[in-house]
Short mmCIF file of C-alpha atoms and ligand atoms in Angstrom, two decimals:
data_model
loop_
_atom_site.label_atom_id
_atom_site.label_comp_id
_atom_site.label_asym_id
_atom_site.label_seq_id
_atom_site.Cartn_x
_atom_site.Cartn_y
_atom_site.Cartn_z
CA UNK A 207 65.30 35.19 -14.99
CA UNK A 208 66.53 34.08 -18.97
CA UNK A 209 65.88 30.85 -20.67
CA UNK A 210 68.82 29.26 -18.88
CA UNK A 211 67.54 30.27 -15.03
CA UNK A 212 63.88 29.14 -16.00
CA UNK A 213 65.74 25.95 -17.21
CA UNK A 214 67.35 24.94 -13.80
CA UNK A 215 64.21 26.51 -11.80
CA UNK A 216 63.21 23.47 -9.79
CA UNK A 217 60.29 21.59 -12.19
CA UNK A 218 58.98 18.67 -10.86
CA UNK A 219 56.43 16.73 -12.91
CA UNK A 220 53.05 15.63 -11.45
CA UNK A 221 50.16 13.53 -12.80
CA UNK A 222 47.22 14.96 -13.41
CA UNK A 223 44.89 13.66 -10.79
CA UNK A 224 47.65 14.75 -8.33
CA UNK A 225 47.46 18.44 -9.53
CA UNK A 226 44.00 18.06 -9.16
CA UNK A 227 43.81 17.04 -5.78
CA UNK A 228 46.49 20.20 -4.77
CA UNK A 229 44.13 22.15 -6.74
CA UNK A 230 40.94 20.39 -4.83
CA UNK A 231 41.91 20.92 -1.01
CA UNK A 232 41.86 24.87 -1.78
CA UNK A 233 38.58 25.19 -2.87
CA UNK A 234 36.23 27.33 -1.08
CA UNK A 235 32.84 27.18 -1.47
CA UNK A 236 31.12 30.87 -2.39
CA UNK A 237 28.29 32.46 -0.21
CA UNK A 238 24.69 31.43 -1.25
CA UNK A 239 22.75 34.21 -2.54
CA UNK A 240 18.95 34.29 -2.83
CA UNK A 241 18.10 34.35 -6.51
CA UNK A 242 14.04 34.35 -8.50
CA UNK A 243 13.81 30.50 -9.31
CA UNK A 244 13.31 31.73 -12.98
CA UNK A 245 16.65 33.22 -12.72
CA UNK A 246 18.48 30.37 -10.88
CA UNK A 247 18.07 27.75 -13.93
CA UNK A 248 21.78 26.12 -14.06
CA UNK A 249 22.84 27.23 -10.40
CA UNK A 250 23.24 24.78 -7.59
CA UNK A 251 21.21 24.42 -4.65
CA UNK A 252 22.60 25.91 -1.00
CA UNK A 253 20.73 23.75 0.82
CA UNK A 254 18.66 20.57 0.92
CA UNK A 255 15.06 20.40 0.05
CA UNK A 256 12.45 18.78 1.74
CA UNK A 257 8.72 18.04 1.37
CA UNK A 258 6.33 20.22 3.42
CA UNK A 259 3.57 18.36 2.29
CA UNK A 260 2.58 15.57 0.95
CA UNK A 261 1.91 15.53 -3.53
CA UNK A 262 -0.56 14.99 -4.30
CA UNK A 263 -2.13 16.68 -1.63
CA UNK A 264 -5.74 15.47 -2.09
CA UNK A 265 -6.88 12.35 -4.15
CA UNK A 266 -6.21 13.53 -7.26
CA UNK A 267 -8.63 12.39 -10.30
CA UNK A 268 -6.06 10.99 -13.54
CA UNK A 269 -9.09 11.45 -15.89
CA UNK A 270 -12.22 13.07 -17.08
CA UNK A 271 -14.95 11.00 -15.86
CA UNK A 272 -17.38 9.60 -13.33
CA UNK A 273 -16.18 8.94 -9.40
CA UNK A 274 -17.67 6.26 -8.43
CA UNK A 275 -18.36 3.12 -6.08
CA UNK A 276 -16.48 0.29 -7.61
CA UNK A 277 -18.43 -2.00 -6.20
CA UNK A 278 -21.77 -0.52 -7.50
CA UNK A 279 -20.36 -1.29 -11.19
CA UNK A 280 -18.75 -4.75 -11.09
CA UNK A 281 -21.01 -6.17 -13.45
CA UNK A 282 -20.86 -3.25 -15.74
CA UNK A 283 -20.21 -4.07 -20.03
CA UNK A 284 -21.08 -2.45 -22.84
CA UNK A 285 -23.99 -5.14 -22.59
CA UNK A 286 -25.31 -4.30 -19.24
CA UNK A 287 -24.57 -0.41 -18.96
CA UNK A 288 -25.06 0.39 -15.23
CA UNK A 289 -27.06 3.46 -14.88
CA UNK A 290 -25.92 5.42 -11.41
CA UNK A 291 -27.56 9.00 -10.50
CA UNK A 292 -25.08 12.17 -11.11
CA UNK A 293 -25.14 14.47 -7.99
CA UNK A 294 -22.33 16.61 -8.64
CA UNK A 295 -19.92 18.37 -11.33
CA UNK A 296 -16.29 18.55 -9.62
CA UNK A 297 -14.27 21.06 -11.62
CA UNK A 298 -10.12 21.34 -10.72
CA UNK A 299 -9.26 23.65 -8.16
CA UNK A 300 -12.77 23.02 -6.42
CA UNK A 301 -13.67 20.76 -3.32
CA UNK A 302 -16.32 18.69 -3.72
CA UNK A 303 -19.36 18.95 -1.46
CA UNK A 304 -21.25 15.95 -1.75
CA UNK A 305 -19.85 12.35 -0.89
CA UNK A 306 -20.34 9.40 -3.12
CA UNK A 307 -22.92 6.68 -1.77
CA UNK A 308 -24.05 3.32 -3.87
CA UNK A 309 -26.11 4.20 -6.44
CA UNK A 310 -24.18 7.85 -7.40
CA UNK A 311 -21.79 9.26 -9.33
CA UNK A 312 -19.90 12.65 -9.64
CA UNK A 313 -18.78 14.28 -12.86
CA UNK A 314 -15.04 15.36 -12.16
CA UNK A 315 -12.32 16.64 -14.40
CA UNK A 316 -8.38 15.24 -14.41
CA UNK A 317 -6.77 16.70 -11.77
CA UNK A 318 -9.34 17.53 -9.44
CA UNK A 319 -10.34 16.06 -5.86
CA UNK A 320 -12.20 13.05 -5.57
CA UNK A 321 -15.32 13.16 -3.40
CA UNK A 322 -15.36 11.20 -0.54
CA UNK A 323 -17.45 7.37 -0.89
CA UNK A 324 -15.84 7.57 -4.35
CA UNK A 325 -12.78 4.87 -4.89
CA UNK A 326 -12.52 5.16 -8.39
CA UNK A 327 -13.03 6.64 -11.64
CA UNK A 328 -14.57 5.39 -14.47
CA UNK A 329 -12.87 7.29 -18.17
CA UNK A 330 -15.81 9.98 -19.90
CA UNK A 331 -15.40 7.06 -22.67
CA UNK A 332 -16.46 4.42 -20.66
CA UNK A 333 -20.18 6.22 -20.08
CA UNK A 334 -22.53 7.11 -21.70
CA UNK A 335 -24.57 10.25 -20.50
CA UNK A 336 -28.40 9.51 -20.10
CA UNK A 337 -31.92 10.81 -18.86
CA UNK A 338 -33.87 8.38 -16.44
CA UNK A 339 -37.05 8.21 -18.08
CA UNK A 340 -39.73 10.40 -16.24
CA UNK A 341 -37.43 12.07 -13.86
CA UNK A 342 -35.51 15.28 -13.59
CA UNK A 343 -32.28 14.40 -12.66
CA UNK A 344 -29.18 13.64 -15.00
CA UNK A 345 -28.13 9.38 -15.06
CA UNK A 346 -24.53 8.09 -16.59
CA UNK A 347 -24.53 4.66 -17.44
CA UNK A 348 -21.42 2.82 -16.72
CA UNK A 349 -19.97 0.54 -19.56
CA UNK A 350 -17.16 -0.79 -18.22
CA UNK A 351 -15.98 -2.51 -14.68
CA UNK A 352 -12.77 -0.46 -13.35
CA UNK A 353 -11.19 -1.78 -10.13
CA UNK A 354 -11.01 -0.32 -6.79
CA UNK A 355 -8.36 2.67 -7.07
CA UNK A 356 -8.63 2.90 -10.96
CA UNK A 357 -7.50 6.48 -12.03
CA UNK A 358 -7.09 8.02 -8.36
CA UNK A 359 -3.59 9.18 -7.13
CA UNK A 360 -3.39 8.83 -3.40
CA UNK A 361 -2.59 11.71 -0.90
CA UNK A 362 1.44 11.31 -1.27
CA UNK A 363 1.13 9.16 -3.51
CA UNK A 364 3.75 10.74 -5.74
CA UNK A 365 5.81 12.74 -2.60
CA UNK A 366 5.77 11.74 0.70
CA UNK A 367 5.34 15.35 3.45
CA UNK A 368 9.07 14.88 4.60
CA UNK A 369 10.74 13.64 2.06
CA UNK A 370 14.14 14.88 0.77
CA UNK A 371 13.49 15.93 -2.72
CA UNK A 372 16.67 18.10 -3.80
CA UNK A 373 20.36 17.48 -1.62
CA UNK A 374 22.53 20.68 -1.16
CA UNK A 375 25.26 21.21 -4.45
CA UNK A 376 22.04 19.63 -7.14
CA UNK A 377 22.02 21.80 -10.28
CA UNK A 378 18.90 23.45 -11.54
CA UNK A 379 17.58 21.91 -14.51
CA UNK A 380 13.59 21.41 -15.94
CA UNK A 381 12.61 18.45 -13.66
CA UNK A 382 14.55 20.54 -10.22
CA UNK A 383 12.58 23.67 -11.33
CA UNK A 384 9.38 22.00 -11.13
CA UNK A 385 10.00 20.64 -7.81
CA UNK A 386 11.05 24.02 -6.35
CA UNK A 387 7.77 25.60 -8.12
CA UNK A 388 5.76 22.81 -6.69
CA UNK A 389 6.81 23.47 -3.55
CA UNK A 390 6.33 27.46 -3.34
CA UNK A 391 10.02 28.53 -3.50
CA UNK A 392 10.02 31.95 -5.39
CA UNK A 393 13.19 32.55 -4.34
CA UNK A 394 15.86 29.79 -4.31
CA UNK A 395 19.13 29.69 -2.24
CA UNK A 396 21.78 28.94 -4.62
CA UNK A 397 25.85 29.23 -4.38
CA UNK A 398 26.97 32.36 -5.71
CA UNK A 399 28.71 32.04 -9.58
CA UNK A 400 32.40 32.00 -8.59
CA UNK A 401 33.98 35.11 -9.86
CA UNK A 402 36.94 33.90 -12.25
CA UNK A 403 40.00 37.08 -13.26
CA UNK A 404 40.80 35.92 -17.08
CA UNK A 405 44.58 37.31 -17.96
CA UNK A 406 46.39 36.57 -21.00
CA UNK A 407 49.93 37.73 -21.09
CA UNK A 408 52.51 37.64 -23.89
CA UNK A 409 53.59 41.48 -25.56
CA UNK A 410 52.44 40.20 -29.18
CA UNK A 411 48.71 40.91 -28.07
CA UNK A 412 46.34 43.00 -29.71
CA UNK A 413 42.93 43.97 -28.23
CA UNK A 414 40.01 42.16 -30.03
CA UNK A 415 39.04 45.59 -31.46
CA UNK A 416 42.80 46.20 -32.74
CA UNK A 417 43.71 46.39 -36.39
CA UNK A 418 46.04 43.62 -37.08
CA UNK A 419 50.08 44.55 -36.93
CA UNK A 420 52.84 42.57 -38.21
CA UNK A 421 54.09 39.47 -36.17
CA UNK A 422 51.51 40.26 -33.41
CA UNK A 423 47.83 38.17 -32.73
CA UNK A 424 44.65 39.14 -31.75
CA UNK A 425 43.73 38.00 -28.16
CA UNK A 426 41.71 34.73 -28.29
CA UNK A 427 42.45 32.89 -25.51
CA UNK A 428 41.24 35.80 -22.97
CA UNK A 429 37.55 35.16 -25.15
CA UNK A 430 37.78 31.33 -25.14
CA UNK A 431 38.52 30.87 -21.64
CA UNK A 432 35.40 33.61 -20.56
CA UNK A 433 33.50 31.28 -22.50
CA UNK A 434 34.51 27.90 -20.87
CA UNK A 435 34.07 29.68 -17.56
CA UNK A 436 30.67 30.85 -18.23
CA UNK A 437 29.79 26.93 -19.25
CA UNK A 438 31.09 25.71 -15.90
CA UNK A 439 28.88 27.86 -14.10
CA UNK A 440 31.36 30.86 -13.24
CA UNK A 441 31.41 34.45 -14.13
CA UNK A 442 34.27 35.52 -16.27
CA UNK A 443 36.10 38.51 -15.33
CA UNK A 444 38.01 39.25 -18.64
CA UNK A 445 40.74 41.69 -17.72
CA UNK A 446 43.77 43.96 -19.77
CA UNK A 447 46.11 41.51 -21.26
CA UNK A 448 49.14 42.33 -19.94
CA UNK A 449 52.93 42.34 -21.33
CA UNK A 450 55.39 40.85 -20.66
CA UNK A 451 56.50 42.25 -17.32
CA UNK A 452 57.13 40.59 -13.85
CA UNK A 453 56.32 43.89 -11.97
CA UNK A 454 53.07 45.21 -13.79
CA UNK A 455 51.90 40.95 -14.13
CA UNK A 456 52.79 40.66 -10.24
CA UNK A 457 51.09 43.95 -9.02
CA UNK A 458 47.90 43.19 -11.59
CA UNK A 459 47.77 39.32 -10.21
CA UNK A 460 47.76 40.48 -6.42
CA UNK A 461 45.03 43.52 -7.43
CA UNK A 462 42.92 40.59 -9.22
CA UNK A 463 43.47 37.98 -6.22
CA UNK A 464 42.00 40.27 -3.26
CA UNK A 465 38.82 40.69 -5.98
CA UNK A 466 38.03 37.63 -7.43
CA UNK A 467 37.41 33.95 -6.34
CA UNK A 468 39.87 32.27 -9.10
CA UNK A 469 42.56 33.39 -11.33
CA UNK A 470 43.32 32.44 -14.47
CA UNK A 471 46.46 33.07 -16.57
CA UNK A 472 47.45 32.30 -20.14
CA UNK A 473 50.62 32.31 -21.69
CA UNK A 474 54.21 32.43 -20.08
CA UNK A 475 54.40 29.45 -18.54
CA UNK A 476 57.45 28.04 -20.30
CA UNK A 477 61.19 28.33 -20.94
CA UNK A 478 61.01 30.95 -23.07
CA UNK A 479 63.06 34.63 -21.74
CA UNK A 480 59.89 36.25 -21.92
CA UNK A 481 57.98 33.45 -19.96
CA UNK A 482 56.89 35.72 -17.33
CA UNK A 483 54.52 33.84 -15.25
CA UNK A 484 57.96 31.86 -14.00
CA UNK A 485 59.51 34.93 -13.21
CA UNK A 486 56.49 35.70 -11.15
CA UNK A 487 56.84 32.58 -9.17
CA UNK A 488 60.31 32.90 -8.59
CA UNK A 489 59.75 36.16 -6.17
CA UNK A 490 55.99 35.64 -5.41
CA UNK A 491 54.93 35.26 -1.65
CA UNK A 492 52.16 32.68 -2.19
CA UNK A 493 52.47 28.81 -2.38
CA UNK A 494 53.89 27.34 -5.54
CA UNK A 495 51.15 23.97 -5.97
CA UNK A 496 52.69 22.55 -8.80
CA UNK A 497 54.61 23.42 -12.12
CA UNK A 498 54.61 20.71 -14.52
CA UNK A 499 52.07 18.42 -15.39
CA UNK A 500 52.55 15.22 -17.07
CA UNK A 501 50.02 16.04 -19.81
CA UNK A 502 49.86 16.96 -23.23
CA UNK A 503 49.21 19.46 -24.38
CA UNK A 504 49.57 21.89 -21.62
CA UNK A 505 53.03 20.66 -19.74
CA UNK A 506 54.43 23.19 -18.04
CA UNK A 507 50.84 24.37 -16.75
CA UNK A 508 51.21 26.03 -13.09
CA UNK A 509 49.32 26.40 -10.09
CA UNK A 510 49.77 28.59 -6.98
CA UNK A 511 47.80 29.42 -3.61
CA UNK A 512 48.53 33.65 -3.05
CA UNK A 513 46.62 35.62 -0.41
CA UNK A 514 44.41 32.52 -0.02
CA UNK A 515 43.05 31.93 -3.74
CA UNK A 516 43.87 29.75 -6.28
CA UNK A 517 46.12 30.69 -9.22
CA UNK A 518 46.12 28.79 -12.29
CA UNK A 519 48.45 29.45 -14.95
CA UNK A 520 47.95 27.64 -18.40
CA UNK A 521 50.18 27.53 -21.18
CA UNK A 522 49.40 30.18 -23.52
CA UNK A 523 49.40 27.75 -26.63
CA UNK A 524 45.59 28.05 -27.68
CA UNK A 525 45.03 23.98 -27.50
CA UNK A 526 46.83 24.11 -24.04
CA UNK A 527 44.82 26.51 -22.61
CA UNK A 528 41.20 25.04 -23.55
CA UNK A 529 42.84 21.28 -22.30
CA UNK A 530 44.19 22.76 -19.25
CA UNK A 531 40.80 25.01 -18.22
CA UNK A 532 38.86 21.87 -19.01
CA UNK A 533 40.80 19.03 -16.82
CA UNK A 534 41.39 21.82 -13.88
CA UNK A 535 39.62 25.05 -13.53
CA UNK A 536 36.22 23.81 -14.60
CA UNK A 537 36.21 21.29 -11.68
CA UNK A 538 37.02 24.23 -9.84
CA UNK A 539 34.60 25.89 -10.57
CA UNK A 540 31.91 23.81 -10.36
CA UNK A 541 32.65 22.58 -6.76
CA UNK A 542 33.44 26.68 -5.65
CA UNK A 543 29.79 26.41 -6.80
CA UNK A 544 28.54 23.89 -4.64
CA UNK A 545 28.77 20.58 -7.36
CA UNK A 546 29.91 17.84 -5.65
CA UNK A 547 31.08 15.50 -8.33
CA UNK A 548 32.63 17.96 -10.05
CA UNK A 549 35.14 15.88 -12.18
CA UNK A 550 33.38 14.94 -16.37
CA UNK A 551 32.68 11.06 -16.30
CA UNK A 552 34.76 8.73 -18.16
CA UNK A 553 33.13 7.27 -21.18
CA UNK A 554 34.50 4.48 -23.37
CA UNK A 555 34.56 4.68 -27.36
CA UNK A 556 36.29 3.33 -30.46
CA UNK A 557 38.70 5.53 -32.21
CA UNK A 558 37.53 5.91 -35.73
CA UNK A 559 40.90 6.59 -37.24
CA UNK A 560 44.11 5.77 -36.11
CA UNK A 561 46.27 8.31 -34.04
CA UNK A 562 50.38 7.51 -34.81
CA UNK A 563 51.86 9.66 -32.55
CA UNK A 564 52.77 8.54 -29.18
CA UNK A 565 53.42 10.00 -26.30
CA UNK A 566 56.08 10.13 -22.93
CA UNK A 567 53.06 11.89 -20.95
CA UNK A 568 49.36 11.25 -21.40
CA UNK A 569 47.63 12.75 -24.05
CA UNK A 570 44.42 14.50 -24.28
CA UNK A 571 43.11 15.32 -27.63
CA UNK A 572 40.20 17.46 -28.81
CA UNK A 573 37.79 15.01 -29.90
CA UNK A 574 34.45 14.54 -32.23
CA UNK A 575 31.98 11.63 -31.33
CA UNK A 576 29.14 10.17 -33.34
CA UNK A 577 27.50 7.10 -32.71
CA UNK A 578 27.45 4.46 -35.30
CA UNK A 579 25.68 1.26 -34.86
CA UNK A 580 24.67 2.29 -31.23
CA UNK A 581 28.11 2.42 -30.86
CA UNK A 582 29.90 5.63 -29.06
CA UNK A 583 33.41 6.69 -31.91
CA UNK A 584 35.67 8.99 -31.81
CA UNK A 585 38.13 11.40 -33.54
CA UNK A 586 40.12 14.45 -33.33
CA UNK A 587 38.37 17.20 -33.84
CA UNK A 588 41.21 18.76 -35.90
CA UNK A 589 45.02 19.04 -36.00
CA UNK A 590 45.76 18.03 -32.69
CA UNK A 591 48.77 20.48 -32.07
CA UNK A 592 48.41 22.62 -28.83
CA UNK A 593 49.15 25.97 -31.08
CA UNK A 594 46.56 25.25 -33.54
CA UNK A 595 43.25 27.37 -32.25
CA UNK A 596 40.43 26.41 -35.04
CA UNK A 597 40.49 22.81 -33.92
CA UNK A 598 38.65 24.07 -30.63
CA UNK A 599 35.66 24.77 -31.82
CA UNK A 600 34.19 21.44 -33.27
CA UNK A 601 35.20 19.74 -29.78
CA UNK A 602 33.12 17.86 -27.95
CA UNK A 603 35.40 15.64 -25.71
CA UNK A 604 38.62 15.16 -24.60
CA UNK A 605 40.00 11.67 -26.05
CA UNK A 606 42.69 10.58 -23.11
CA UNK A 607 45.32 8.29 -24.90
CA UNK A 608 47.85 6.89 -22.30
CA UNK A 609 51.56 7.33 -22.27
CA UNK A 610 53.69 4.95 -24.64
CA UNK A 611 55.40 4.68 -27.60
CA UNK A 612 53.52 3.04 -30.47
CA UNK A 613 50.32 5.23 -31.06
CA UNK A 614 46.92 4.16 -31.14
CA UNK A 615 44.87 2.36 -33.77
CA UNK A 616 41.58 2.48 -35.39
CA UNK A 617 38.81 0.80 -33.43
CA UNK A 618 41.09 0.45 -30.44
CA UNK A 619 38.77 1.52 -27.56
CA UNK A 620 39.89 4.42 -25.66
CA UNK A 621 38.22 6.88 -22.70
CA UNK A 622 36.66 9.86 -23.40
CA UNK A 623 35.96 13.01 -21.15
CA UNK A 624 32.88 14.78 -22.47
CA UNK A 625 32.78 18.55 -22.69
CA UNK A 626 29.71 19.71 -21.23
N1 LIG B 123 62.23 25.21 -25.51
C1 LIG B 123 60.96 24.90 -25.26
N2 LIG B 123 60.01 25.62 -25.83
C2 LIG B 123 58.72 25.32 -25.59
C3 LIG B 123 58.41 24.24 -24.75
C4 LIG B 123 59.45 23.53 -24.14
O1 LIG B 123 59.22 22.58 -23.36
N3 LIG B 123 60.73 23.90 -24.41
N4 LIG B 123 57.12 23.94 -24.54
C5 LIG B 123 56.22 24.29 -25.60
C6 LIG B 123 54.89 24.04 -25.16
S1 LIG B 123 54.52 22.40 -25.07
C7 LIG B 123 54.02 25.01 -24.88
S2 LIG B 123 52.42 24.62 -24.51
C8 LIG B 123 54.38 26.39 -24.94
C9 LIG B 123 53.93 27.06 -23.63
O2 LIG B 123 54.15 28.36 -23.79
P1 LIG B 123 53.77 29.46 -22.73
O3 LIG B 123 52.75 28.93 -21.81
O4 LIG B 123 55.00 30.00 -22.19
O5 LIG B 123 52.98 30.51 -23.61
P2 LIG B 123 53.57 31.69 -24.50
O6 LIG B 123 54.98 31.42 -24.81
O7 LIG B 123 53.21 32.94 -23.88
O8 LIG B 123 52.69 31.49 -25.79
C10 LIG B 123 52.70 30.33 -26.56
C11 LIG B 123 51.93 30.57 -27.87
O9 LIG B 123 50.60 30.91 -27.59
C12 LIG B 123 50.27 32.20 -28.13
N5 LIG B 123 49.38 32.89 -27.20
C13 LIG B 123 49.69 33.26 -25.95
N6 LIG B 123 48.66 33.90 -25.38
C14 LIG B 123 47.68 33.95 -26.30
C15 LIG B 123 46.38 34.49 -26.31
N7 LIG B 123 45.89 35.15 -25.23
N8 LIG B 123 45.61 34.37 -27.41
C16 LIG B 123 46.11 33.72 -28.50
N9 LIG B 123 47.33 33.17 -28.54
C17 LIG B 123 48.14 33.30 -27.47
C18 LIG B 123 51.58 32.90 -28.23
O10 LIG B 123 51.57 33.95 -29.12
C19 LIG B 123 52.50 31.77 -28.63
O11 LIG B 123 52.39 31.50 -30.01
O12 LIG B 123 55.77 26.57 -25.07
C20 LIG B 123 56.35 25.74 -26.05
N10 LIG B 123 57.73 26.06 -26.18
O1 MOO B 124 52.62 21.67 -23.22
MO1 MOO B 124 52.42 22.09 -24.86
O2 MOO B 124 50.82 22.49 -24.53
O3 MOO B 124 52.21 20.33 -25.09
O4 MOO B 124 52.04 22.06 -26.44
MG1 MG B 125 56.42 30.80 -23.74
#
């Protein structure tokens, strides 16, 4: 196919939430696998977790102190200390054996049980420890009047025994982890990392390792786009770049398809005579999703369903690539993982300069946001041209401007998709 086929080959031009939504209704979930919960930090959940017993499980002590009676100490001030008779020492971990009664106290430690008769606890710095005069037995005297319930948790008082605690598709973070320890899972079901096939195509590439030759590049995009899949929760599968050959890019794609759970391609997309992606599509025996999106960068980005998995092709422009893995394949991947809210919230901010150039198709540039005045603003990150590469790395959103004419001025608020 030369420049002048790949011109009349049929391009129709879709909007971005439609190509996600051709994109969405292929997505398979992946098998959950049974992972060490201190190895499954980041992964989501295969299943819903409930409460098999209540938390806490006992009444739980808040302080260091004295359980006692309230009503044996509602008089009690620094003035008139209220001396009660200690019968027991209740370290954590322990059950107490003796049960509270007016006129006693226990000695017990934050986090352990309360003795039964016992409906509060009075703070170690409420008392002070004393001898009764003449006898053998240790006294606390009681400065202060607490209320009925002071400083005890109740059984369930923080978890209820049948409560849901964690719903199928939540990701792993601190507070999740703590939950799963509390309630003895080892092991955690969790989806497997979706297996993502990274090709770059285009003959001017040189291996990473490869000593630099005239008018050819170094393979970045292969390297950036492992990296963006590994921060969506995938597992990158970087393979051989390849050139710029229908045959060897078909027979490597179909190889990579019956392996992998997603495929990724950069480069070739457009009307170039080398575009070879297009040639692919021409002949292929899959399902052509979409080949032009209105977006910029990224236009002429492609999508296919072959031998029943997703194919994404991205433009091979560096900006194009990271903008087109970002709005498409990273909801992918995070809902072949289990997410289900997979799409980045939209946040609103000022621009903090102004941005002249419009647009026929929306625009989403590589942003920088700082807050100023408690206010969320926003810039590019860089030269905003999809073949510049070094404006990547300081990104931290993706600034959407709308189609139209006229360009965009400072303080104007705009949307924002965070990178994260
Ligand atoms: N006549 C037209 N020319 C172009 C159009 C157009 O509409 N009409 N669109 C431009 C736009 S917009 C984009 S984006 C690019 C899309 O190009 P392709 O997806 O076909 O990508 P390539 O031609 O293969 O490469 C473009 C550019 O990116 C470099 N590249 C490719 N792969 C890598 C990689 N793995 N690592 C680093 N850099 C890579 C490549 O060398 C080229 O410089 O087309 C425009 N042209
Ligand atoms: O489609 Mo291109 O990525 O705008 O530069
Ligand atoms: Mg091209």
């Amino acid at each position: 196919m030369n420049s002048d086929t790949k011109l009349k080959f049929g391009r129709k031009v879709i909007a971005v939430d439609e190509a996600r939504s051709l994109l969405y209704e292929h997505v398979i979930l992946t098998n959950p696998e049974s992972v060490p919960l201190s190895s499954s930090f980041g992964r989501r959940l295969a299943l819903d977790i409930y409460a098999d017993h209540a938390v806490p499980h006992f009444r739980r002590s808040g302080v260091d102190g004295y359980a006692v009676c309230s009503a044996d100490i509602q008089q009690a001030s620094p003035e008139n200390p209220i001396s009660l008779r200690v019968i027991e020492r209740i370290p954590s971990g322990t059950i107490p054996k003796l049960t509270i009664q007016s006129g006693l106290a226990s000695r017990i430690m934050t986090g352990a049980p309360v003795p039964g008769g016992a409906d509060a606890v009075v703070m170690l710095e409420m008392t002070d420890s004393c001898r009764e005069e003449g006898g053998h037995h240790t006294s606390v005297c009681i400065k202060k009047n607490v209320p009925a319930g002071s400083n005890i948790t109740p059984i369930a008082g923080e978890i209820g025994f049948g409560d849901l605690l964690l719903a199928q598709g939540t990701r792993i973070g601190p507070g999740e982890a703590a939950i799963l320890a509390t309630f003895g899972y080892s092991v955690v079901a969790v989806y497997r990392r979706p297996r993502v096939g990274i090709f770059s195509t285009g003959s001017e590439l040189l291996n990473v390792g490869d000593q630099l030759q005239p008018g050819r590049i170094r393979n970045s995009n292969s390297y950036m786009l492992a990296a963006q899949v590994e921060a969506a929760g995938g597992s990158p599968v970087i393979m051989q770049a390849l050139s710029d050959d229908a045959g060897e890019v078909e027979s490597a794609l179909r190889d990579a398809l019956a392996d992998v759970d997603l495929v990724l391609t950069s480069g070739g997309v457009s009307v170039g005579d080398y575009d070879v992606l297009v040639d692919v599509f021409g002949r292929f025996d899959g399902k052509l999703l979409f080949n032009k999106v209105a977006m910029r960068p990224g236009t002429p980005t492609s999508a296919a369903v072959w031998n029943n998995r997703l194919l994404l092709a991205l433009s091979g422009n560096p900006g194009a690539s990271f903008v087109g893995f970002e709005l498409f394949a990273k909801p992918l991947i995070k809902a072949m993982a289990g997410s289900r809210e997979p799409y980045p919230e939209a946040i609103s901010a000022f621009l903090d300069v102004d941005y002249d150039k419009g647009s026929a198709y929306p625009r989403y540039v590589r942003g920088i946001t700082h807050v100023e005045n408690g206010c969320l603003r926003v810039k590019p990150s860089g030269i905003d041209k999809s073949s510049i590469m070094v404006s990547i790395k300081d990104a931290d959103c993706l600034i959407y401007l709308p189609a139209g004419g006229k360009g965009f001025h400072r303080e104007e608020p705009v949307i924002v998709y965070p990178i994260v």
